GROMACS .gro file of C-alpha atoms in nm:
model
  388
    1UNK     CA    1  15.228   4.031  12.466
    2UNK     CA    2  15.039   3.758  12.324
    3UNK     CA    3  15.010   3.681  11.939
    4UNK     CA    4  15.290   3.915  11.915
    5UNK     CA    5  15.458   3.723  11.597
    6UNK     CA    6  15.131   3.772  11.431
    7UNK     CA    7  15.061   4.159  11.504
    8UNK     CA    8  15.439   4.131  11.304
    9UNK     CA    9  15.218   3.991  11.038
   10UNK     CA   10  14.999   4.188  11.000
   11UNK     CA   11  15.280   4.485  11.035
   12UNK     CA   12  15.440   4.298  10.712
   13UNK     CA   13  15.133   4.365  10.519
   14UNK     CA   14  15.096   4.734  10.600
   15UNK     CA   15  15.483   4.746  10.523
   16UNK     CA   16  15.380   4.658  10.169
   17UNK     CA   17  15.110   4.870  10.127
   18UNK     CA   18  15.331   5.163  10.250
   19UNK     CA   19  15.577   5.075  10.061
   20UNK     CA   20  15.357   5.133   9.746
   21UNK     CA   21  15.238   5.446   9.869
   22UNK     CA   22  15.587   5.635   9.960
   23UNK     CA   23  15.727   5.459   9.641
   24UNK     CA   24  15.620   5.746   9.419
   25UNK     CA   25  15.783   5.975   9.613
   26UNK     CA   26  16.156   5.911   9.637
   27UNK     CA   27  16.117   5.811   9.216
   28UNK     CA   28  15.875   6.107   9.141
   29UNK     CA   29  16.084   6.266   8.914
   30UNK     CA   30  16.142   5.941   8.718
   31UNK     CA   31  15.742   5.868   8.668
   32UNK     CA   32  15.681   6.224   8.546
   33UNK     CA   33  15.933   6.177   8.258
   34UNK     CA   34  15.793   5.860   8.173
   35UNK     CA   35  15.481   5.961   8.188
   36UNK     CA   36  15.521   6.238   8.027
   37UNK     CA   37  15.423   6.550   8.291
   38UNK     CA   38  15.549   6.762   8.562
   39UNK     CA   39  15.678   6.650   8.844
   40UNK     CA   40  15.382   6.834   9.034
   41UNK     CA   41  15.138   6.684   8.852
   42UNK     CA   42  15.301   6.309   8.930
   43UNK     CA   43  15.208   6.455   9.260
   44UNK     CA   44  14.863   6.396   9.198
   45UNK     CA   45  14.962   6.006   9.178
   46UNK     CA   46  14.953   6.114   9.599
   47UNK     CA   47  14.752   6.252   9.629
   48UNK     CA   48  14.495   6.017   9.408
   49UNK     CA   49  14.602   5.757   9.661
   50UNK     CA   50  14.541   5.938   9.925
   51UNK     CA   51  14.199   6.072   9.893
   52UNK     CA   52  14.094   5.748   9.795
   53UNK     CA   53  14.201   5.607  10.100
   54UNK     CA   54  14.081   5.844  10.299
   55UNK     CA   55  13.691   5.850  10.161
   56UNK     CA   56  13.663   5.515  10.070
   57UNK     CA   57  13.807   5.349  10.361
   58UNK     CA   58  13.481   5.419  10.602
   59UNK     CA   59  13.249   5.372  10.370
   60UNK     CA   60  13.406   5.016  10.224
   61UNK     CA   61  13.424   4.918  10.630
   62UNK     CA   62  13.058   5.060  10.745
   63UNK     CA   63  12.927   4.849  10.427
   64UNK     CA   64  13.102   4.563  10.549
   65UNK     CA   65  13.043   4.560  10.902
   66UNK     CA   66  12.866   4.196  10.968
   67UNK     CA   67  13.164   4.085  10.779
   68UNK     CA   68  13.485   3.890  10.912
   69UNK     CA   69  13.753   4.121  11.017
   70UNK     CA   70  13.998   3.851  10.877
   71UNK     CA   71  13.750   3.814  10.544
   72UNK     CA   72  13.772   4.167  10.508
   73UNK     CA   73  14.116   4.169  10.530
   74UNK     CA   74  14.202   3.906  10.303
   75UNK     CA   75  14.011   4.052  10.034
   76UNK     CA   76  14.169   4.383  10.091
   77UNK     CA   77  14.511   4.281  10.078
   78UNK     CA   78  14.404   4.059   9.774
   79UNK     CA   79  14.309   4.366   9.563
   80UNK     CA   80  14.572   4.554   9.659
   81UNK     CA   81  14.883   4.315   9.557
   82UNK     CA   82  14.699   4.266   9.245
   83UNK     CA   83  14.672   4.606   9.164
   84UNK     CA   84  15.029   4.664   9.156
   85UNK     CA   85  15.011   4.463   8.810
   86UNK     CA   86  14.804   4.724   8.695
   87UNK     CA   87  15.074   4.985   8.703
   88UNK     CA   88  15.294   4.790   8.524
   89UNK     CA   89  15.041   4.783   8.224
   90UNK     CA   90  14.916   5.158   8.305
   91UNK     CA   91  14.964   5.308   7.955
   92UNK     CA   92  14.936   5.646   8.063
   93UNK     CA   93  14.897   5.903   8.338
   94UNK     CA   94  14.492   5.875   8.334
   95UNK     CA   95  14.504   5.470   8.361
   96UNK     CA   96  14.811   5.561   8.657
   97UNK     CA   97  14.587   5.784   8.857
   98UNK     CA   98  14.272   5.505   8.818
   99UNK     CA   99  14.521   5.274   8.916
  100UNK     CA  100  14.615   5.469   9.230
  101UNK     CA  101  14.279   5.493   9.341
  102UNK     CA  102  14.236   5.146   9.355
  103UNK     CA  103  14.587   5.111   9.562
  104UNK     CA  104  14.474   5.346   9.810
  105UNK     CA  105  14.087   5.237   9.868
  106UNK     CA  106  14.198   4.886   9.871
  107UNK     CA  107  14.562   4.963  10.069
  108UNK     CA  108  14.339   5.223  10.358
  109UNK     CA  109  14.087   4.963  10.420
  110UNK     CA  110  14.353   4.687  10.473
  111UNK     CA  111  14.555   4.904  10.714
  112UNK     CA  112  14.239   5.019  10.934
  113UNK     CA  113  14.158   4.650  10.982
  114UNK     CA  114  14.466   4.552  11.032
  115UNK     CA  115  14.549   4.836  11.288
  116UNK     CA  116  14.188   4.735  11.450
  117UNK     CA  117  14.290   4.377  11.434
  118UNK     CA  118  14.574   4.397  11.590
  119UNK     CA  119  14.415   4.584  11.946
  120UNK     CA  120  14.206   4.284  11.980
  121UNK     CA  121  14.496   4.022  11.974
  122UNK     CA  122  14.688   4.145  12.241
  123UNK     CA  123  14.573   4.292  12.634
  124UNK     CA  124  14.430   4.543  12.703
  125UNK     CA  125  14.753   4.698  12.879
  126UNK     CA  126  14.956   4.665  12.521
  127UNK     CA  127  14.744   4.784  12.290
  128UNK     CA  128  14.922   5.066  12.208
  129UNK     CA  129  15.273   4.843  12.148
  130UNK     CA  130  15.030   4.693  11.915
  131UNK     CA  131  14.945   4.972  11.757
  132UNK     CA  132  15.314   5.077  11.718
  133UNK     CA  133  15.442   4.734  11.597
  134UNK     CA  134  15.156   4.814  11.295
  135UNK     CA  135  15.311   5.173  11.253
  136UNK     CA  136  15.689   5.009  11.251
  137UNK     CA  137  15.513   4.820  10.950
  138UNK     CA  138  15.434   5.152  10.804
  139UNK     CA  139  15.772   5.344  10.917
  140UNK     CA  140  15.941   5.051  10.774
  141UNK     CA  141  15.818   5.115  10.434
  142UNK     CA  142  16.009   5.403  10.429
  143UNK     CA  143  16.350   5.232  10.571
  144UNK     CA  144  16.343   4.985  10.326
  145UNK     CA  145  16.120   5.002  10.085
  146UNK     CA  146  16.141   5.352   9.990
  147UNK     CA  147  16.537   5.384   9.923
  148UNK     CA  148  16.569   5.043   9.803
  149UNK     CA  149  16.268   5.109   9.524
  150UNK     CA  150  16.461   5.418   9.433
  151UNK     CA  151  16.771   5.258   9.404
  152UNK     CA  152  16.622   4.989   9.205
  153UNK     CA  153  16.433   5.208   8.982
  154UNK     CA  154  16.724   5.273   8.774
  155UNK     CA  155  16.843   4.898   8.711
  156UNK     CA  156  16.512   4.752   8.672
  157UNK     CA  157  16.291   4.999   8.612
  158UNK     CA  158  15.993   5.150   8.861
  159UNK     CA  159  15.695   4.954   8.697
  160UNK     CA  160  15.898   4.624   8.782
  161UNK     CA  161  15.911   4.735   9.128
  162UNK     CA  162  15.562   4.708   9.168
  163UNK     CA  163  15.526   4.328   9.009
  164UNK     CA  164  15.793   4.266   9.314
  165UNK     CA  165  15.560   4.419   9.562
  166UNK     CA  166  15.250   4.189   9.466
  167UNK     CA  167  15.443   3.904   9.480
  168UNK     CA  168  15.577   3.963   9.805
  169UNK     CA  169  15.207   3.989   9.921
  170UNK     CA  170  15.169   3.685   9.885
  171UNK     CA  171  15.365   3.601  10.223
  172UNK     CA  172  15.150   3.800  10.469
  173UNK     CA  173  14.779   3.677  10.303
  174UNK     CA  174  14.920   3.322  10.324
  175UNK     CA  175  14.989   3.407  10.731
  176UNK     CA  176  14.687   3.566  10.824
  177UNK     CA  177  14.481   3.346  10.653
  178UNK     CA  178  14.612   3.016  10.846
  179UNK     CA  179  14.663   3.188  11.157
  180UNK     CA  180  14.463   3.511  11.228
  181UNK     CA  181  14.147   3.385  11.393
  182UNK     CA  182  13.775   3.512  11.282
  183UNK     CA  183  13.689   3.828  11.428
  184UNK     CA  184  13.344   4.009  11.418
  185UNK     CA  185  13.305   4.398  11.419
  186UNK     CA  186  13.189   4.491  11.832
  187UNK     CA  187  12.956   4.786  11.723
  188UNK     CA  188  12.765   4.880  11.407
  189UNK     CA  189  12.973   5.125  11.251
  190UNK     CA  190  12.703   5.275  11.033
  191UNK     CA  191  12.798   5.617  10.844
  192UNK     CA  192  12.557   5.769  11.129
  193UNK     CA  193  12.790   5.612  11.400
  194UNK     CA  194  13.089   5.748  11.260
  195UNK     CA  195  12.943   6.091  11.216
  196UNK     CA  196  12.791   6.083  11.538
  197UNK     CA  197  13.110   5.983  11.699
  198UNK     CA  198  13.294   6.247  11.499
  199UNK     CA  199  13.050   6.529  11.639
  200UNK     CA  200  13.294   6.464  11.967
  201UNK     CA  201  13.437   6.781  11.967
  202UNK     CA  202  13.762   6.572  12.143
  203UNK     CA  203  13.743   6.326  11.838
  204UNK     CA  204  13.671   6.612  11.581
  205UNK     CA  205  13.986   6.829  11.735
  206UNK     CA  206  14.246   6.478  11.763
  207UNK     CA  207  14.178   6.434  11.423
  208UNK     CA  208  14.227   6.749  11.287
  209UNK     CA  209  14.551   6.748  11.447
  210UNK     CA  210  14.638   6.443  11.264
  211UNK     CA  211  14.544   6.579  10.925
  212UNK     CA  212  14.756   6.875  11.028
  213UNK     CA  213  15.084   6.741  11.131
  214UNK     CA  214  15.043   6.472  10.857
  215UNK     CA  215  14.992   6.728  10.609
  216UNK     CA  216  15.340   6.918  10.728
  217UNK     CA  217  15.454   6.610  10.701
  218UNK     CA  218  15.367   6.522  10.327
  219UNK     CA  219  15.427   6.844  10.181
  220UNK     CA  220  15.818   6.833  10.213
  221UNK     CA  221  15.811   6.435  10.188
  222UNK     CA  222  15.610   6.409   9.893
  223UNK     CA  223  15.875   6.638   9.713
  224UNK     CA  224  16.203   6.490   9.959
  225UNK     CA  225  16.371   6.415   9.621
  226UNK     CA  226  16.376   6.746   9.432
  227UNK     CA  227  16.409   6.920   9.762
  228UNK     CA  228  16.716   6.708   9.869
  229UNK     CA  229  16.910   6.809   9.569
  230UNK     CA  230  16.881   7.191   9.616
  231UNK     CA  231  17.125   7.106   9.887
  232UNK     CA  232  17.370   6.947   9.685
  233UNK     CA  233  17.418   6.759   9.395
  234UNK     CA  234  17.355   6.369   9.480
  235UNK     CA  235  17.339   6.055   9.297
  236UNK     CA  236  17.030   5.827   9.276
  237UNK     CA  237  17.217   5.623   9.550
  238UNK     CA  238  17.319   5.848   9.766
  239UNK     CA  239  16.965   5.979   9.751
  240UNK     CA  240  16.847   5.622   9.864
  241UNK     CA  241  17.100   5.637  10.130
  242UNK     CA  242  16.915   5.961  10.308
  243UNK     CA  243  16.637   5.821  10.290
  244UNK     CA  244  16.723   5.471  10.417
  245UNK     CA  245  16.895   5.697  10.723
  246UNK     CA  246  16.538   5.842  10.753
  247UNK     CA  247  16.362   5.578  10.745
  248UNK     CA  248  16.537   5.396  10.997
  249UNK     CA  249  16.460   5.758  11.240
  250UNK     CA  250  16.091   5.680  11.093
  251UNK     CA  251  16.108   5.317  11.230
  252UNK     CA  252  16.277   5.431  11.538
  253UNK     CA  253  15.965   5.669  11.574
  254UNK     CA  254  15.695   5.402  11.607
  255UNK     CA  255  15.907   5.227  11.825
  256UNK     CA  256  15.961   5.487  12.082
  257UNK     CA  257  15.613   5.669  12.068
  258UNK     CA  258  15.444   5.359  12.107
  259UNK     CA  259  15.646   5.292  12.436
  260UNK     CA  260  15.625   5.606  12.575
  261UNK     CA  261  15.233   5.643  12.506
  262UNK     CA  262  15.153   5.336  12.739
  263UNK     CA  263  15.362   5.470  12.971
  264UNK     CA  264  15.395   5.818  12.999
  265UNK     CA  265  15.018   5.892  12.819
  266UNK     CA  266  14.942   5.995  12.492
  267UNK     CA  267  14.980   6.367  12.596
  268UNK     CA  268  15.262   6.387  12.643
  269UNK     CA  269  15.357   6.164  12.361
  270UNK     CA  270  15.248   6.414  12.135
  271UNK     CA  271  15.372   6.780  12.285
  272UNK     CA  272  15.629   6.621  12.212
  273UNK     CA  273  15.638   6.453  11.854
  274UNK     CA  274  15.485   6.793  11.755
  275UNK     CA  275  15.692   7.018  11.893
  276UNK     CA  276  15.991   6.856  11.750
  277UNK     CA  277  15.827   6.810  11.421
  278UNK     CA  278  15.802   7.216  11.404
  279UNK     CA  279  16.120   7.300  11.547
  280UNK     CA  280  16.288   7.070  11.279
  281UNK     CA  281  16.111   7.194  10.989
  282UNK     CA  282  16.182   7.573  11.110
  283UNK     CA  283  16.576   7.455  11.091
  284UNK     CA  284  16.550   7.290  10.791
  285UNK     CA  285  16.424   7.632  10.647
  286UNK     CA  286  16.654   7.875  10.798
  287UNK     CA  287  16.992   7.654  10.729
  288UNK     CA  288  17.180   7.691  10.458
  289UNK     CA  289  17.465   7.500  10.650
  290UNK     CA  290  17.605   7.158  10.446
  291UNK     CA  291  17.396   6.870  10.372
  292UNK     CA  292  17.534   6.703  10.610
  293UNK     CA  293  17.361   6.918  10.823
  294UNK     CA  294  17.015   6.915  10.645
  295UNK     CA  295  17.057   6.515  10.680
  296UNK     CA  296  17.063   6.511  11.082
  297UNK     CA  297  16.738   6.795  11.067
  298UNK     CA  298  16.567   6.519  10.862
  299UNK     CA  299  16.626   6.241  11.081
  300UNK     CA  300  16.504   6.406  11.354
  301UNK     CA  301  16.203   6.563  11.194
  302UNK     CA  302  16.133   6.178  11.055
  303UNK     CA  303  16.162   6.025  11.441
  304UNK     CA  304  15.935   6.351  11.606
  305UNK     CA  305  15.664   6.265  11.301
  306UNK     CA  306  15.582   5.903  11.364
  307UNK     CA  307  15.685   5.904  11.760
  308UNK     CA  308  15.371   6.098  11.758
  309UNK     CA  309  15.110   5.901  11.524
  310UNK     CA  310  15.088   5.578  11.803
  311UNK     CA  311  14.998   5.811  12.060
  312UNK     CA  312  14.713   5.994  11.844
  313UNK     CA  313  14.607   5.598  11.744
  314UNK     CA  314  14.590   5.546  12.164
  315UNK     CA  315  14.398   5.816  12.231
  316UNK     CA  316  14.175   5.762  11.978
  317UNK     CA  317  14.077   5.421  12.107
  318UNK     CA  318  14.010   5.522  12.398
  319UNK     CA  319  13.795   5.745  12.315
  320UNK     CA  320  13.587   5.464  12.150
  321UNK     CA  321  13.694   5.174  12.331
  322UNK     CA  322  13.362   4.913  12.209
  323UNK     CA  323  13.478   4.944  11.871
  324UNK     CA  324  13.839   5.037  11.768
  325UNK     CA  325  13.728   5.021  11.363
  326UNK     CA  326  13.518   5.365  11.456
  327UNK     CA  327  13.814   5.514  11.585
  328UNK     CA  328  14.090   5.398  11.384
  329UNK     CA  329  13.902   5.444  11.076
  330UNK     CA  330  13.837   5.806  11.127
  331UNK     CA  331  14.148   5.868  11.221
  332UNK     CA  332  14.291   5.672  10.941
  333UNK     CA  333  14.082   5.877  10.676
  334UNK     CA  334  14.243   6.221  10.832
  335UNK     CA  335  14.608   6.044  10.773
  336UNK     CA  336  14.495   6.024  10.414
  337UNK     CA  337  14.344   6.331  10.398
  338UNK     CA  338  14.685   6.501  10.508
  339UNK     CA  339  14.884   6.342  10.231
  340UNK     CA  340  14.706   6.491  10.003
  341UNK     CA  341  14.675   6.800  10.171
  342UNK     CA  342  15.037   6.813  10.180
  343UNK     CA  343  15.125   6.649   9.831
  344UNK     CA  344  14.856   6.946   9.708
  345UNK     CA  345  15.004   7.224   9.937
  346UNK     CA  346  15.362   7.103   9.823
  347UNK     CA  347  15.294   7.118   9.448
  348UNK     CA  348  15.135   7.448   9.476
  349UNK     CA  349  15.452   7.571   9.617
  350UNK     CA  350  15.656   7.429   9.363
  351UNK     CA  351  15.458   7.560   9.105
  352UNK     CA  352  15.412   7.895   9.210
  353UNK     CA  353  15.712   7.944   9.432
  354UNK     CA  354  15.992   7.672   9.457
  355UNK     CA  355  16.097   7.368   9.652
  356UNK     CA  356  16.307   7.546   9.861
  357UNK     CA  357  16.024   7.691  10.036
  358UNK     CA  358  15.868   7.385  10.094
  359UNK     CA  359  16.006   7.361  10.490
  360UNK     CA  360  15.800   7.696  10.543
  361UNK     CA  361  15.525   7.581  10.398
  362UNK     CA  362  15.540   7.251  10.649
  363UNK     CA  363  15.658   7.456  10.961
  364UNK     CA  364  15.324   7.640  10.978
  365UNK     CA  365  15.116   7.348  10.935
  366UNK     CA  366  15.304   7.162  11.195
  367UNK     CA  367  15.246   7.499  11.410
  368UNK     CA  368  14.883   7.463  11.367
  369UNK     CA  369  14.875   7.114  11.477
  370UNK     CA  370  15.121   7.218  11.811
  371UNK     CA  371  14.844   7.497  11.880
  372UNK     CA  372  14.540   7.285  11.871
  373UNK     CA  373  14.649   6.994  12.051
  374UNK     CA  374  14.748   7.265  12.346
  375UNK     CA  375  14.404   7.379  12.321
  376UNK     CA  376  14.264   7.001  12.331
  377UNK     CA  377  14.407   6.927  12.607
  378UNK     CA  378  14.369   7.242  12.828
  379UNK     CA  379  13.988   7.204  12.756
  380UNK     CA  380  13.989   6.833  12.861
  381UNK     CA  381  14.169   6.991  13.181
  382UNK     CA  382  13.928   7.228  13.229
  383UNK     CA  383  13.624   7.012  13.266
  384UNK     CA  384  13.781   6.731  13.458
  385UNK     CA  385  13.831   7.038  13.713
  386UNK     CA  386  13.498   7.165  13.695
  387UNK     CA  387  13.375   6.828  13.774
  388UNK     CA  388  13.625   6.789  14.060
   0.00000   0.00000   0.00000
């Protein structure tokens, strides 16, 4: 695969922004005190991100679209590693939750052109390694970034984590600014394109499953912390530990699904991410075995999550194969739309409920996403028969 080392690049910088985002999680408890609020209302820091990322990355990239892929990038990335000063100075939760906004329209930009990027460096035949190798970026956040930062957070302190994390920037915008070569948008994406493309009722149905299985996803991870001790009584360390263990499964994911979407199809890529997802999140409800137990349930619920998120990237593409950015983009708005449908769904739960039914709350998301891709597909079958 050619310019493999820098698709690793550009994996680096979507390490850091995910890094950032996850952060909050595995320390949320931490950030309410200091900030003085609940612990689902330091949610909303999430969410915040989230949403931002999710509107503001189309519109930021169809306003930009005679610009310089790599341009675009830079000043993305730029943004975003200074923003992380911001938090450090963020007087209060208000000034945190303007601050998060900024992360995330700045951090969902960067990682759509950087995903899009990425598809045009490397053949045709190994796009979707390329796509996973990004994702590993992502995935990686969470094996190192995530239970390190929360480790860290109690000998340094959180806001110094995120002075770190801008610093560290510096490495990747340094990389792709001497190496990555110039790279023009290959279609107008206009707001009209992307709604017209949208209107697909394949495109319109993928990415609802995304924003589905995502949002399962968030609304136990968002709230991993709290939920984890329910189980048992653990340490800040031994907190990072699980999550260093599921982040590794998260890693592992990316890996795999990216592998087995270029050769096996994106189908079947994600029956299967899915239908683990919701058989692991059903078990992680019904047990009331040892943590040890609950531990392995994670991992495996981690690995079925983002095995399936290169092949929904694939298919995606292919769907729009003159301009990846359409694609990507969309899909990359519905990832951010699920956090914050889960970090929402999740708080509600805590707030009304508790966190132990937070798995139940995730299994029938999942289930919906399971259900619809079965239904995507069987249509797709159904007309490529009736045109036989």
């Amino acid at each position: 695969m050619g310019n493999k080392w820098v698709v690793y690049t550009l994996a680096l910088a979507v390490f850091l922004i995910g890094t950032v985002e996850y952060l909050i999680s595995g320390i949320i408890q931490i950030v309410a005190v200091d900030l003085g609020v609940t612990t689902s209302s330091a949610g909303l820091l999430v969410t915040a991100f989230a949403l931002s990322a999710a509107i503001g990355a189309p519109i930021i990239i169809a306003a930009t679209i005679y610009l310089d892929r790599k341009k675009l990038l830079l000043t993305m990335l730029g943004i975003f590693m200074l923003s992380n000063w911001l938090v450090y100075v963020s007087p209060s939760f208000e000034m945190m939750l303007v601050t998060r906004m900024i992360q995330g329209l700045s951090g969902g930009v960067a990682t759509v052109v950087a995903m899009a990027v990425s598809t045009q460096l490397v053949e045709e035949g190994n796009r979707g390694r390329a796509i996973g190798i990004i994702l590993m970026g992502l995935s990686s956040s969470l094996v190192l970034g995530l239970p390190v930062g929360t480790y860290l957070s109690e000998a340094i302190g959180w806001r110094l984590l995120f002075i770190f994390i801008g610093l560290l920037g510096l490495i990747p915008l340094l990389v792709i600014y001497k190496k990555v070569p110039p790279i023009k948008a290959q279609e107008t994406v206009t707001p009209r394109v992307q709604l017209a493309v949208i209107k697909n009722k394949k495109i319109l149905a993928a990415v609802v499953i995304t924003l589905l299985y995502i949002g399962a996803y968030s609304t136990v991870f968002t709230y991993i912390a709290p939920f984890l001790l329910t189980r048992a009584e653990l340490s800040a360390s031994e907190i990072s530990a699980i999550l260093f263990l599921a982040g590794i499964c998260s890693f592992m994911g990316s890996k795999i699904g990216g592998v087995i979407a270029d050769r096996k199809g994106p189908k079947f890529s994600i029956y299967f991410g899915l239908s683990l997802q919701a058989s692991m999140l059903l078990l992680l409800s019904v047990m009331d075995g040892v943590i040890t137990v609950h531990i392995v349930i994670i991992m495996l619920w981690m690995l079925a999550t983002w095995a399936t998120s290169p092949a929904q990237q694939l298919y995606l593409v292919t769907q729009v194969p003159r301009s990846p950015d359409i694609a990507l983009g969309i899909n990359t708005s519905f990832i951010q739309f699920g956090f914050a449908l889960g970090s929402w769904v999740g708080g509600l739960v805590i707030s009304n409920a508790s966190v132990e039914h937070l798995g139940w709350s995730g299994f029938v998301i999942a289930l919906l996403s399971l259900l619809l891709a079965i239904r995507l597909f069987s249509l797709k079958k159904e007309k490529e028969q009736l045109s036989a």
